[in-house]
Structures are given as structure tokens and as C-alpha cells.
């Protein structure tokens, strides 16, 4: 299970990361059940060296869901240690500086991969109880439809 860490001195380092908020026509949210802990969350991951955040979110979404997306808007930038220090099942702890983007589907078909146990669209009123805590904030921010990005 992926958990939040409270002690920043235990982090291995800082990682830039991205996540995608993808709504369908009925305003349901696409979530990914992650293979590294079984919890649900937004598709996304780390930015690779030499990659833009836009390219990273498009790559991560395609790898984890099979979908081809376009970035619609920046929802927010998230760096608050209370929500961004993440402990993985292997004990590793990373401090993520995450950018969350609302994306629209341009093509592809939903399919799982090694990082994804399941993909499902959820009503915002019926999100899974095992949703990652730090993703709840991003989802709430995205659902406001505010134009200016949040900085948290």
C-alpha cells in the first residue's frame, strides 16, 4: 500500500511528476487501480530526463491506459510535503513536485499494463474508498473548473 510519509528527512530525493484528470462525456472520472499497492489514483508518473511535462503526461497516460490524450489545462502544482511525501511498499520515500493536468481523449482504447490492475470511470460522488489521499485534492481542484491553476 502506498502511504504518505511525515518525515521529509527520510526522502531519497525530489521527483518531478505529472498526473492526468480525464473526464468522460458524463463527467465521470477515469481512475487507475495501481499494481504497486492496489489503490486507485489518477494516471501519471515521473517526468523523464529530457522530457517536457506535457510530453510526460501524454506518455504516462498512454502507457497506463492505452489512451491518446491532449492537455486541456493545468489544474495545479502540488509540492506540500504533507501530501507529496510518498512511501512505497518497498520502503522507498520520495518527495514529489507534481503537476496535474486536465486532459481530453483524442484516441486509443482502454487497456491495462504491468502498472495497472484495472481502469474505470467513477462518478465524482462515488469515488473508491481506496483512492490515494494526495489525489483527492487534485480531483477536487479539477472539479472546480477554475481557470487559474492551484498551487499547493
Short mmCIF file of C-alpha atoms in Angstrom, two decimals:
data_model
loop_
_atom_site.label_atom_id
_atom_site.label_comp_id
_atom_site.label_asym_id
_atom_site.label_seq_id
_atom_site.Cartn_x
_atom_site.Cartn_y
_atom_site.Cartn_z
CA UNK A 1 0.00 0.00 0.00
CA UNK A 2 1.22 3.48 -0.86
CA UNK A 3 1.11 5.84 2.12
CA UNK A 4 2.03 9.41 2.92
CA UNK A 5 5.21 9.98 4.92
CA UNK A 6 5.58 12.67 7.58
CA UNK A 7 9.37 12.88 7.92
CA UNK A 8 10.96 14.73 4.95
CA UNK A 9 14.48 13.79 6.11
CA UNK A 10 13.77 10.18 5.08
CA UNK A 11 13.07 11.02 1.43
CA UNK A 12 15.51 9.74 -1.19
CA UNK A 13 15.07 12.92 -3.22
CA UNK A 14 12.69 15.13 -5.15
CA UNK A 15 10.99 13.90 -8.31
CA UNK A 16 9.03 15.93 -10.84
CA UNK A 17 5.79 14.13 -11.68
CA UNK A 18 2.56 14.53 -13.62
CA UNK A 19 -0.99 13.24 -13.33
CA UNK A 20 -3.98 13.37 -15.64
CA UNK A 21 -7.56 14.20 -14.79
CA UNK A 22 -9.72 12.71 -17.55
CA UNK A 23 -13.49 13.16 -17.57
CA UNK A 24 -15.84 11.38 -19.95
CA UNK A 25 -18.90 13.00 -21.54
CA UNK A 26 -20.98 12.24 -18.43
CA UNK A 27 -18.35 13.98 -16.25
CA UNK A 28 -17.18 10.69 -14.74
CA UNK A 29 -13.50 10.50 -13.79
CA UNK A 30 -11.08 7.89 -15.13
CA UNK A 31 -9.12 6.20 -12.35
CA UNK A 32 -6.42 3.57 -12.44
CA UNK A 33 -6.07 0.80 -9.88
CA UNK A 34 -2.32 0.69 -9.35
CA UNK A 35 -0.38 -2.57 -9.23
CA UNK A 36 2.15 -1.21 -6.71
CA UNK A 37 -0.35 -1.04 -3.86
CA UNK A 38 -3.80 -1.85 -5.20
CA UNK A 39 -5.08 1.65 -4.53
CA UNK A 40 -6.92 3.82 -7.05
CA UNK A 41 -5.44 7.03 -8.42
CA UNK A 42 -5.05 9.31 -11.38
CA UNK A 43 -2.92 8.04 -14.26
CA UNK A 44 0.54 9.58 -14.16
CA UNK A 45 4.12 9.22 -13.08
CA UNK A 46 7.58 10.72 -13.11
CA UNK A 47 8.93 13.09 -15.73
CA UNK A 48 11.90 11.58 -17.52
CA UNK A 49 15.14 13.46 -18.23
CA UNK A 50 14.83 15.43 -21.47
CA UNK A 51 11.02 15.32 -21.42
CA UNK A 52 8.55 18.18 -21.05
CA UNK A 53 5.71 17.85 -18.53
CA UNK A 54 3.22 17.90 -21.43
CA UNK A 55 5.02 15.02 -23.14
CA UNK A 56 5.31 13.19 -19.79
CA UNK A 57 1.60 13.28 -19.04
CA UNK A 58 0.74 12.15 -22.57
CA UNK A 59 3.28 9.30 -22.37
CA UNK A 60 2.19 8.18 -18.90
CA UNK A 61 -1.50 8.17 -19.83
CA UNK A 62 -0.80 6.15 -22.96
CA UNK A 63 1.42 3.65 -21.11
CA UNK A 64 -1.02 3.16 -18.24
CA UNK A 65 -4.38 3.37 -20.02
CA UNK A 66 -3.86 2.94 -23.78
CA UNK A 67 -5.46 6.33 -24.41
CA UNK A 68 -4.04 9.16 -26.50
CA UNK A 69 -4.75 12.49 -24.80
CA UNK A 70 -4.31 16.20 -25.35
CA UNK A 71 -3.67 18.60 -22.49
CA UNK A 72 -6.59 20.97 -21.90
CA UNK A 73 -5.33 22.92 -18.87
CA UNK A 74 -3.02 22.88 -15.88
CA UNK A 75 -5.12 22.07 -12.81
CA UNK A 76 -2.37 22.73 -10.30
CA UNK A 77 1.13 22.28 -8.97
CA UNK A 78 1.43 20.20 -5.80
CA UNK A 79 4.52 20.18 -3.59
CA UNK A 80 3.24 20.43 0.01
CA UNK A 81 5.25 17.80 1.92
CA UNK A 82 2.22 16.71 3.95
CA UNK A 83 0.63 15.47 0.72
CA UNK A 84 3.63 14.84 -1.51
CA UNK A 85 5.99 12.71 0.59
CA UNK A 86 5.09 9.23 -0.61
CA UNK A 87 6.20 5.90 0.92
CA UNK A 88 6.07 2.89 -1.38
CA UNK A 89 5.59 -0.76 -0.33
CA UNK A 90 9.34 -1.34 -0.80
CA UNK A 91 10.05 1.35 1.84
CA UNK A 92 11.35 3.98 -0.57
CA UNK A 93 10.19 7.54 0.11
CA UNK A 94 10.11 10.31 -2.50
CA UNK A 95 9.08 13.94 -2.32
CA UNK A 96 7.10 14.63 -5.49
CA UNK A 97 6.54 18.00 -7.09
CA UNK A 98 3.50 17.12 -9.18
CA UNK A 99 1.72 18.94 -11.95
CA UNK A 100 -1.83 17.80 -12.60
CA UNK A 101 -3.42 18.40 -16.00
CA UNK A 102 -6.97 18.05 -17.22
CA UNK A 103 -6.73 16.07 -20.44
CA UNK A 104 -9.16 15.13 -23.19
CA UNK A 105 -9.17 11.81 -25.01
CA UNK A 106 -8.15 12.02 -28.66
CA UNK A 107 -7.90 8.29 -29.41
CA UNK A 108 -6.80 4.87 -28.27
CA UNK A 109 -8.68 2.22 -26.32
CA UNK A 110 -8.62 1.47 -22.61
CA UNK A 111 -6.15 -1.28 -21.79
CA UNK A 112 -4.18 -2.26 -18.72
CA UNK A 113 -0.43 -2.79 -18.38
CA UNK A 114 2.01 -4.00 -15.69
CA UNK A 115 1.38 -0.82 -13.67
CA UNK A 116 -2.41 -1.02 -13.96
CA UNK A 117 -4.71 -3.65 -12.43
CA UNK A 118 -7.93 -2.00 -13.61
CA UNK A 119 -9.31 1.15 -15.25
CA UNK A 120 -12.74 2.53 -14.50
CA UNK A 121 -14.75 5.72 -14.80
CA UNK A 122 -16.25 6.88 -11.49
CA UNK A 123 -18.87 9.45 -10.57
CA UNK A 124 -17.30 12.23 -8.51
CA UNK A 125 -19.87 11.38 -5.82
CA UNK A 126 -18.82 7.72 -5.68
CA UNK A 127 -15.04 7.64 -5.71
CA UNK A 128 -13.44 4.46 -4.36
CA UNK A 129 -12.60 4.36 -0.65
CA UNK A 130 -9.05 3.26 -1.53
CA UNK A 131 -8.35 6.40 -3.58
CA UNK A 132 -4.88 7.83 -2.85
CA UNK A 133 -5.25 10.72 -0.39
CA UNK A 134 -2.98 13.09 -2.31
CA UNK A 135 -5.05 12.53 -5.47
CA UNK A 136 -8.30 13.56 -3.75
CA UNK A 137 -7.02 17.16 -3.57
CA UNK A 138 -6.20 17.20 -7.29
CA UNK A 139 -9.59 15.76 -8.19
CA UNK A 140 -11.37 18.33 -6.04
CA UNK A 141 -9.35 21.13 -7.63
CA UNK A 142 -10.06 19.85 -11.16
CA UNK A 143 -13.78 19.58 -10.49
CA UNK A 144 -14.00 23.32 -9.65
CA UNK A 145 -13.25 24.12 -13.31
CA UNK A 146 -11.23 27.15 -12.16
CA UNK A 147 -9.13 28.57 -14.96
CA UNK A 148 -6.13 29.66 -12.86
CA UNK A 149 -4.07 26.72 -11.60
CA UNK A 150 -3.91 25.88 -7.91
CA UNK A 151 -0.53 25.97 -6.19
CA UNK A 152 -0.45 23.70 -3.17
#
